[in-house]
Amino acid sequence: MRTGKGFARKKHRHKAASAVAPQDDVYRAGFACFVGRPNAGKSTLTNAIVGQKIAITSNKPQTTRHVIRGILHRPDAQLVLVDTPGLHRPRTLLGERLNDLVREVWSEVDVIGVCFPADEPIGRGDRFISSEVSALKAKVIAVVTKVDLVDPQTLAQRLLAVAELYDFAEIIPVSAVSGHQVENLTDAMIRHMPESPQLYPDDVLTDEPEQVLIGELIREAALEGVRDELPHSIAVLVEEMLVEGNLTRIFADIYVERDSQKSIVIGSRGTRLKEVGTKARAEIEQLLGRRIYLDLHVRVAKEWQRDPKQLRKLGF
Ligand SMILES: Nc1nc2c(ncn2[C@@H]2O[C@H](COP(=O)(O)OP(=O)(O)OP(=O)(O)O)[C@@H](O)[C@H]2O)c(=O)[nH]1
Ligand SMILES: [Mg+2]
């Protein structure tokens, strides 16, 4: 797996870092990922554990399209969390590629956390995912997510149903929003990591290139308020970044699949696109810690989700 220098603007320490003293002299380091159906809360949980937003989230299924690694540093351990797309029945070439990505990550990590949203019953997708991961070398733990959304009785039912699915090494209920049990989950994952020297330098938060993170933040802003097929049709490519003194000019293209979608994204007299730009700019400035100027263009790439050439251009 790729390791090395990465994005490290904020020298971040997880709040657990100072609180958790090494239990023995063993230093552990390794890779973990959350898997689960789309919208299960994998990216939100990844951000909560890493302690900073490295992965975008939304209430639309299939938000994550890139494998993004977030690194948690503790005195006794380094946990590399790999955020993956939700596993789903693919309807396009993009969907197939995303599922392939997920399986590639499964085979490389030490620990897999299968996520089950507490506010939804266990479904066929969950059963399928559980049976698939059971064949892997990784330790598999179950994570019941979004527990803040259900009453204790529903949670108890969910935990029982999960226990019946597969002999998970542990079952941990969490809420990434309230922070409930997030530290416990982190400890559990680290317990199953191998003894290993540090994998990344101290201050690295993610090894994702700036350009990809920026594109993702723009896509996250563009996803807000759009419905039906449109969220799936949106892709973002950062074309250029120019540093001019303390201002960074970023030129990015938002791709959609049809002219009608282009009008929706732009909005009447450009109002929607302006909102997207304002929201994305604030997020990007927070990420980079610099002032930016954001230049957004909306372009049509017909049926890009099914076209190998366009997929390649868009980074898939
Ligand atoms: N109330 C509550 N909402 C949550 C929690 N975790 C995630 N969510 C919400 O659930 C939605 C989906 O979260 P994501 O983290 O994007 O889900 P995901 O599993 O990464 O989804 P894909 O990338 O599409 O596979 C978002 O609207 C989140 O805000 C939680 O602990 N509590
Ligand atoms: Mg996600």
Tab-separated table of C-alpha atoms and ligand atoms in Angstrom:
chain	number	residue	atom	x	y	z
A	1	MET	CA	0.000	0.000	0.000
A	2	ARG	CA	1.119	3.506	-0.784
A	3	THR	CA	2.578	5.422	2.136
A	4	GLY	CA	4.666	8.547	2.378
A	5	LYS	CA	4.420	12.263	2.469
A	6	GLY	CA	0.943	13.659	2.417
A	7	PHE	CA	-1.383	16.410	3.447
A	8	ALA	CA	-0.472	17.776	6.857
A	9	ARG	CA	-1.383	21.392	7.240
A	10	LYS	CA	-2.858	21.172	10.718
A	11	LYS	CA	-0.662	19.300	13.069
A	12	HIS	CA	-3.488	17.395	14.582
A	13	ARG	CA	-3.689	15.225	17.625
A	14	HIS	CA	-6.771	13.184	18.245
A	15	LYS	CA	-8.253	14.094	21.576
A	16	ALA	CA	-7.657	10.523	22.715
A	17	ALA	CA	-3.932	10.905	22.131
A	18	SER	CA	-3.026	12.473	25.421
A	19	ALA	CA	-5.657	10.571	27.378
A	20	VAL	CA	-4.606	7.117	26.277
A	21	ALA	CA	-1.312	5.930	27.694
A	22	PRO	CA	0.292	2.934	26.038
A	23	GLN	CA	-0.979	-0.161	27.849
A	24	ASP	CA	2.195	-2.086	27.192
A	25	ASP	CA	5.352	-1.269	25.300
A	26	VAL	CA	3.906	-2.535	22.061
A	27	TYR	CA	3.524	-0.041	19.227
A	28	ARG	CA	0.854	-1.020	16.755
A	29	ALA	CA	0.245	0.288	13.275
A	30	GLY	CA	-1.889	-0.836	10.414
A	31	PHE	CA	-4.776	-0.328	8.058
A	32	ALA	CA	-8.494	-0.472	8.712
A	33	CYS	CA	-11.560	0.324	6.679
A	34	PHE	CA	-15.257	0.696	7.144
A	35	VAL	CA	-17.459	-1.064	4.667
A	36	GLY	CA	-21.187	-1.145	4.322
A	37	ARG	CA	-23.990	-0.156	2.074
A	38	PRO	CA	-24.174	3.429	0.794
A	39	ASN	CA	-25.211	6.046	3.372
A	40	ALA	CA	-24.314	3.838	6.369
A	41	GLY	CA	-22.152	6.598	7.862
A	42	LYS	CA	-18.684	5.303	6.933
A	43	SER	CA	-17.158	8.628	5.892
A	44	THR	CA	-18.648	10.524	8.839
A	45	LEU	CA	-17.132	7.948	11.177
A	46	THR	CA	-13.770	8.080	9.424
A	47	ASN	CA	-13.690	11.865	9.903
A	48	ALA	CA	-14.733	11.542	13.554
A	49	ILE	CA	-11.897	9.125	14.292
A	50	VAL	CA	-9.238	11.013	12.366
A	51	GLY	CA	-10.495	14.195	14.031
A	52	GLN	CA	-10.620	16.281	10.891
A	53	LYS	CA	-12.698	16.310	7.745
A	54	ILE	CA	-10.811	14.399	5.113
A	55	ALA	CA	-13.757	12.647	3.470
A	56	ILE	CA	-16.917	14.290	2.191
A	57	THR	CA	-20.323	13.153	3.398
A	58	SER	CA	-23.915	13.661	2.325
A	59	ASN	CA	-27.354	12.210	2.805
A	60	LYS	CA	-27.309	10.897	-0.789
A	61	PRO	CA	-26.248	7.286	-1.273
A	62	GLN	CA	-22.936	6.683	-3.071
A	63	THR	CA	-21.256	9.884	-2.010
A	64	THR	CA	-17.747	8.453	-1.642
A	65	ARG	CA	-16.010	7.667	-4.926
A	66	HIS	CA	-12.374	7.797	-3.897
A	67	VAL	CA	-10.413	5.664	-1.532
A	68	ILE	CA	-9.133	8.225	0.943
A	69	ARG	CA	-6.745	7.392	3.753
A	70	GLY	CA	-6.932	9.248	7.047
A	71	ILE	CA	-4.236	8.742	9.650
A	72	LEU	CA	-4.745	8.785	13.399
A	73	HIS	CA	-1.580	9.240	15.464
A	74	ARG	CA	-1.400	8.086	19.067
A	75	PRO	CA	1.558	7.544	21.371
A	76	ASP	CA	0.981	3.793	21.194
A	77	ALA	CA	-0.316	3.378	17.684
A	78	GLN	CA	-0.948	4.625	14.210
A	79	LEU	CA	-4.268	3.787	12.637
A	80	VAL	CA	-4.645	4.294	8.907
A	81	LEU	CA	-8.335	4.442	8.084
A	82	VAL	CA	-9.280	3.848	4.498
A	83	ASP	CA	-12.622	5.357	3.562
A	84	THR	CA	-14.294	3.360	0.818
A	85	PRO	CA	-17.379	3.795	-1.358
A	86	GLY	CA	-20.549	2.010	-0.269
A	87	LEU	CA	-20.913	-1.421	-1.803
A	88	HIS	CA	-23.968	-1.578	-4.039
A	89	ARG	CA	-25.445	-3.328	-7.041
A	90	PRO	CA	-23.729	-1.516	-9.917
A	91	ARG	CA	-25.753	-0.014	-12.729
A	92	THR	CA	-22.931	1.738	-14.548
A	93	LEU	CA	-19.260	1.232	-15.322
A	94	LEU	CA	-18.510	3.753	-12.582
A	95	GLY	CA	-20.477	1.606	-10.120
A	96	GLU	CA	-18.475	-1.468	-11.106
A	97	ARG	CA	-15.206	0.409	-10.706
A	98	LEU	CA	-16.232	1.641	-7.252
A	99	ASN	CA	-17.120	-1.862	-6.097
A	100	ASP	CA	-13.773	-3.132	-7.418
A	101	LEU	CA	-12.039	-0.425	-5.384
A	102	VAL	CA	-13.817	-1.560	-2.240
A	103	ARG	CA	-12.770	-5.174	-2.734
A	104	GLU	CA	-9.182	-4.141	-3.407
A	105	VAL	CA	-9.094	-2.345	-0.055
A	106	TRP	CA	-10.718	-5.299	1.772
A	107	SER	CA	-7.912	-7.561	0.768
A	108	GLU	CA	-5.230	-5.187	2.053
A	109	VAL	CA	-6.422	-4.090	5.496
A	110	ASP	CA	-5.853	-5.621	8.924
A	111	VAL	CA	-9.272	-4.735	10.321
A	112	ILE	CA	-12.643	-4.284	8.647
A	113	GLY	CA	-15.520	-2.526	10.378
A	114	VAL	CA	-18.800	-3.514	8.771
A	115	CYS	CA	-21.229	-0.642	9.310
A	116	PHE	CA	-24.946	-1.153	9.943
A	117	PRO	CA	-27.046	1.999	10.347
A	118	ALA	CA	-29.105	1.675	13.548
A	119	ASP	CA	-32.041	3.511	12.007
A	120	GLU	CA	-32.585	0.951	9.257
A	121	PRO	CA	-33.368	-2.754	9.458
A	122	ILE	CA	-30.755	-5.263	8.356
A	123	GLY	CA	-31.255	-5.893	4.670
A	124	ARG	CA	-30.037	-8.131	1.882
A	125	GLY	CA	-27.113	-5.820	1.176
A	126	ASP	CA	-25.920	-6.141	4.772
A	127	ARG	CA	-26.149	-9.944	4.659
A	128	PHE	CA	-24.261	-10.017	1.377
A	129	ILE	CA	-21.468	-7.777	2.663
A	130	SER	CA	-21.130	-9.765	5.885
A	131	SER	CA	-20.756	-13.037	4.009
A	132	GLU	CA	-18.195	-11.543	1.633
A	133	VAL	CA	-15.914	-10.139	4.327
A	134	SER	CA	-16.059	-13.302	6.383
A	135	ALA	CA	-13.828	-14.984	3.797
A	136	LEU	CA	-11.018	-12.425	4.210
A	137	LYS	CA	-7.871	-12.524	6.327
A	138	ALA	CA	-8.746	-9.307	8.175
A	139	LYS	CA	-10.335	-9.229	11.619
A	140	VAL	CA	-13.944	-8.256	11.111
A	141	ILE	CA	-15.837	-6.177	13.637
A	142	ALA	CA	-19.394	-4.924	13.392
A	143	VAL	CA	-20.205	-1.260	13.905
A	144	VAL	CA	-23.785	-0.184	14.495
A	145	THR	CA	-23.793	3.445	13.392
A	146	LYS	CA	-26.055	6.475	14.021
A	147	VAL	CA	-27.245	5.217	17.422
A	148	ASP	CA	-28.323	8.771	18.299
A	149	LEU	CA	-31.239	8.274	15.903
A	150	VAL	CA	-32.901	5.315	17.677
A	151	ASP	CA	-34.371	4.437	21.059
A	152	PRO	CA	-32.655	1.848	23.288
A	153	GLN	CA	-35.140	-0.870	22.367
A	154	THR	CA	-34.544	-0.489	18.628
A	155	LEU	CA	-30.815	-0.466	19.262
A	156	ALA	CA	-31.038	-3.687	21.264
A	157	GLN	CA	-32.959	-5.355	18.416
A	158	ARG	CA	-30.384	-4.155	15.889
A	159	LEU	CA	-27.487	-5.465	17.969
A	160	LEU	CA	-29.166	-8.871	18.224
A	161	ALA	CA	-29.822	-8.997	14.485
A	162	VAL	CA	-26.196	-8.115	13.773
A	163	ALA	CA	-24.951	-10.790	16.167
A	164	GLU	CA	-26.977	-13.370	14.255
A	165	LEU	CA	-25.489	-12.392	10.899
A	166	TYR	CA	-21.946	-13.510	11.484
A	167	ASP	CA	-19.512	-14.280	14.288
A	168	PHE	CA	-18.007	-10.777	14.466
A	169	ALA	CA	-14.906	-10.293	16.642
A	170	GLU	CA	-16.771	-7.440	18.361
A	171	ILE	CA	-19.992	-5.480	17.933
A	172	ILE	CA	-19.738	-1.797	18.767
A	173	PRO	CA	-22.580	0.736	18.675
A	174	VAL	CA	-21.434	4.296	17.904
A	175	SER	CA	-22.603	7.743	16.975
A	176	ALA	CA	-20.198	9.766	14.878
A	177	VAL	CA	-22.397	12.816	15.440
A	178	SER	CA	-22.509	12.761	19.256
A	179	GLY	CA	-19.123	11.049	19.581
A	180	HIS	CA	-20.666	8.250	21.646
A	181	GLN	CA	-18.307	5.229	21.778
A	182	VAL	CA	-16.055	6.542	19.026
A	183	GLU	CA	-12.987	6.196	21.261
A	184	ASN	CA	-13.988	2.677	22.198
A	185	LEU	CA	-14.254	1.759	18.560
A	186	THR	CA	-10.832	3.272	17.900
A	187	ASP	CA	-9.315	1.278	20.764
A	188	ALA	CA	-10.916	-1.891	19.467
A	189	MET	CA	-9.510	-1.420	15.985
A	190	ILE	CA	-6.055	-0.668	17.345
A	191	ARG	CA	-6.166	-3.791	19.534
A	192	HIS	CA	-6.424	-5.853	16.365
A	193	MET	CA	-3.548	-4.067	14.592
A	194	PRO	CA	-0.222	-5.850	14.223
A	195	GLU	CA	2.937	-4.768	16.024
A	196	SER	CA	4.647	-2.520	13.542
A	197	PRO	CA	6.834	0.541	13.254
A	198	GLN	CA	5.191	3.824	12.345
A	199	LEU	CA	3.884	3.829	8.757
A	200	TYR	CA	3.565	7.578	8.186
A	201	PRO	CA	5.512	10.575	9.505
A	202	ASP	CA	4.070	12.187	12.643
A	203	ASP	CA	2.078	15.031	11.177
A	204	VAL	CA	0.521	13.451	8.091
A	205	LEU	CA	-3.277	13.464	8.125
A	206	THR	CA	-3.937	11.971	4.726
A	207	ASP	CA	-1.849	11.046	1.714
A	208	GLU	CA	-4.462	12.314	-0.676
A	209	PRO	CA	-3.264	15.083	-3.016
A	210	GLU	CA	-4.663	18.556	-2.290
A	211	GLN	CA	-6.263	18.681	-5.698
A	212	VAL	CA	-8.398	15.599	-5.031
A	213	LEU	CA	-9.534	16.864	-1.620
A	214	ILE	CA	-10.474	20.213	-3.136
A	215	GLY	CA	-12.431	18.549	-5.946
A	216	GLU	CA	-14.288	16.517	-3.353
A	217	LEU	CA	-15.218	19.588	-1.303
A	218	ILE	CA	-16.623	21.219	-4.434
A	219	ARG	CA	-18.610	18.073	-5.224
A	220	GLU	CA	-19.938	17.978	-1.654
A	221	ALA	CA	-21.193	21.551	-2.014
A	222	ALA	CA	-22.730	20.755	-5.400
A	223	LEU	CA	-24.567	17.719	-3.980
A	224	GLU	CA	-26.499	19.814	-1.503
A	225	GLY	CA	-30.105	20.275	-2.551
A	226	VAL	CA	-29.999	18.170	-5.717
A	227	ARG	CA	-32.119	15.045	-6.099
A	228	ASP	CA	-32.888	11.899	-8.051
A	229	GLU	CA	-30.210	10.941	-10.550
A	230	LEU	CA	-28.356	14.240	-10.451
A	231	PRO	CA	-26.084	13.486	-7.464
A	232	HIS	CA	-24.697	10.492	-9.350
A	233	SER	CA	-24.121	12.538	-12.493
A	234	ILE	CA	-21.937	15.156	-10.829
A	235	ALA	CA	-18.156	14.908	-11.015
A	236	VAL	CA	-15.541	17.557	-10.333
A	237	LEU	CA	-12.089	18.032	-11.779
A	238	VAL	CA	-9.665	20.649	-10.469
A	239	GLU	CA	-7.861	21.862	-13.570
A	240	GLU	CA	-5.414	24.380	-12.206
A	241	MET	CA	-4.168	25.964	-8.998
A	242	LEU	CA	-2.166	29.169	-9.147
A	243	VAL	CA	-0.509	30.595	-6.051
A	244	GLU	CA	-0.266	34.396	-6.210
A	245	GLY	CA	1.162	35.760	-2.989
A	246	ASN	CA	-1.209	34.687	-0.232
A	247	LEU	CA	-4.084	34.055	-2.635
A	248	THR	CA	-4.571	30.732	-4.415
A	249	ARG	CA	-6.631	30.725	-7.594
A	250	ILE	CA	-8.410	27.439	-8.181
A	251	PHE	CA	-9.991	26.608	-11.534
A	252	ALA	CA	-12.363	23.660	-11.460
A	253	ASP	CA	-14.936	22.069	-13.749
A	254	ILE	CA	-18.184	20.554	-12.525
A	255	TYR	CA	-19.279	17.827	-14.915
A	256	VAL	CA	-22.847	16.679	-15.424
A	257	GLU	CA	-24.294	14.262	-17.984
A	258	ARG	CA	-27.027	16.300	-19.674
A	259	ASP	CA	-27.833	19.900	-20.640
A	260	SER	CA	-30.925	19.844	-18.410
A	261	GLN	CA	-28.696	18.971	-15.439
A	262	LYS	CA	-26.360	21.794	-16.316
A	263	SER	CA	-29.214	24.298	-16.001
A	264	ILE	CA	-30.168	22.885	-12.605
A	265	VAL	CA	-26.631	23.109	-11.255
A	266	ILE	CA	-26.212	26.664	-12.522
A	267	GLY	CA	-29.671	27.731	-11.349
A	268	SER	CA	-31.638	30.743	-12.460
A	269	ARG	CA	-29.172	33.518	-13.305
A	270	GLY	CA	-26.379	31.470	-11.813
A	271	THR	CA	-27.675	31.672	-8.255
A	272	ARG	CA	-27.181	27.996	-7.416
A	273	LEU	CA	-23.674	27.834	-8.789
A	274	LYS	CA	-22.826	30.916	-6.791
A	275	GLU	CA	-24.060	29.243	-3.609
A	276	VAL	CA	-22.010	26.143	-4.399
A	277	GLY	CA	-18.953	28.335	-4.910
A	278	THR	CA	-19.433	30.205	-1.653
A	279	LYS	CA	-19.889	27.039	0.369
A	280	ALA	CA	-16.994	25.214	-1.279
A	281	ARG	CA	-14.682	28.192	-0.916
A	282	ALA	CA	-15.245	28.367	2.838
A	283	GLU	CA	-14.474	24.642	3.200
A	284	ILE	CA	-11.390	24.826	0.999
A	285	GLU	CA	-10.041	27.843	2.865
A	286	GLN	CA	-10.443	25.921	6.084
A	287	LEU	CA	-8.621	22.940	4.634
A	288	LEU	CA	-5.738	24.909	3.159
A	289	GLY	CA	-5.549	27.684	5.723
A	290	ARG	CA	-5.157	30.171	2.872
A	291	ARG	CA	-7.351	32.603	1.045
A	292	ILE	CA	-8.621	31.259	-2.248
A	293	TYR	CA	-10.385	32.445	-5.349
A	294	LEU	CA	-12.593	29.785	-6.860
A	295	ASP	CA	-13.507	29.722	-10.528
A	296	LEU	CA	-16.183	27.124	-11.332
A	297	HIS	CA	-17.427	26.035	-14.753
A	298	VAL	CA	-20.219	23.588	-15.449
A	299	ARG	CA	-19.625	21.275	-18.396
A	300	VAL	CA	-21.554	18.419	-19.949
A	301	ALA	CA	-19.839	15.074	-20.441
A	302	LYS	CA	-22.567	12.895	-21.931
A	303	GLU	CA	-23.061	9.597	-20.075
A	304	TRP	CA	-19.639	9.825	-18.444
A	305	GLN	CA	-20.537	7.184	-15.858
A	306	ARG	CA	-20.655	4.573	-18.642
A	307	ASP	CA	-17.783	5.780	-20.800
A	308	PRO	CA	-14.319	4.312	-20.078
A	309	LYS	CA	-12.486	7.216	-21.699
A	310	GLN	CA	-14.325	9.897	-19.765
A	311	LEU	CA	-14.071	7.896	-16.558
A	312	ARG	CA	-10.304	7.840	-16.957
A	313	LYS	CA	-10.226	11.575	-17.481
A	314	LEU	CA	-12.269	12.074	-14.332
A	315	GLY	CA	-9.887	9.958	-12.312
A	316	PHE	CA	-11.629	6.566	-12.153
B	1	LIG	N1	-27.674	11.307	13.175
B	1	LIG	C1	-26.576	10.797	12.654
B	1	LIG	N2	-26.340	10.923	11.339
B	1	LIG	C2	-25.214	10.393	10.829
B	1	LIG	C3	-24.255	9.731	11.641
B	1	LIG	N3	-23.255	9.316	10.838
B	1	LIG	C4	-23.564	9.723	9.595
B	1	LIG	N4	-24.743	10.366	9.573
B	1	LIG	C5	-25.426	10.950	8.386
B	1	LIG	O1	-25.693	9.918	7.459
B	1	LIG	C6	-25.521	10.386	6.115
B	1	LIG	C7	-24.547	9.497	5.371
B	1	LIG	O2	-23.271	9.617	5.951
B	1	LIG	P1	-21.938	9.291	5.144
B	1	LIG	O3	-20.844	9.296	6.138
B	1	LIG	O4	-21.812	10.153	3.944
B	1	LIG	O5	-22.255	7.788	4.690
B	1	LIG	P2	-21.320	6.797	3.832
B	1	LIG	O6	-21.512	5.434	4.413
B	1	LIG	O7	-19.933	7.306	3.770
B	1	LIG	O8	-22.028	6.866	2.417
B	1	LIG	P3	-21.402	6.505	0.938
B	1	LIG	O9	-20.138	7.251	0.781
B	1	LIG	O10	-22.471	6.983	0.033
B	1	LIG	O11	-21.238	5.037	0.908
B	1	LIG	C8	-25.050	11.834	6.233
B	1	LIG	O12	-26.166	12.666	6.061
B	1	LIG	C9	-24.513	11.927	7.648
B	1	LIG	O13	-24.606	13.200	8.201
B	1	LIG	C10	-24.514	9.629	13.039
B	1	LIG	O14	-23.763	9.080	13.852
B	1	LIG	N5	-25.687	10.174	13.488
B	2	MG	MG	-18.797	7.816	2.186
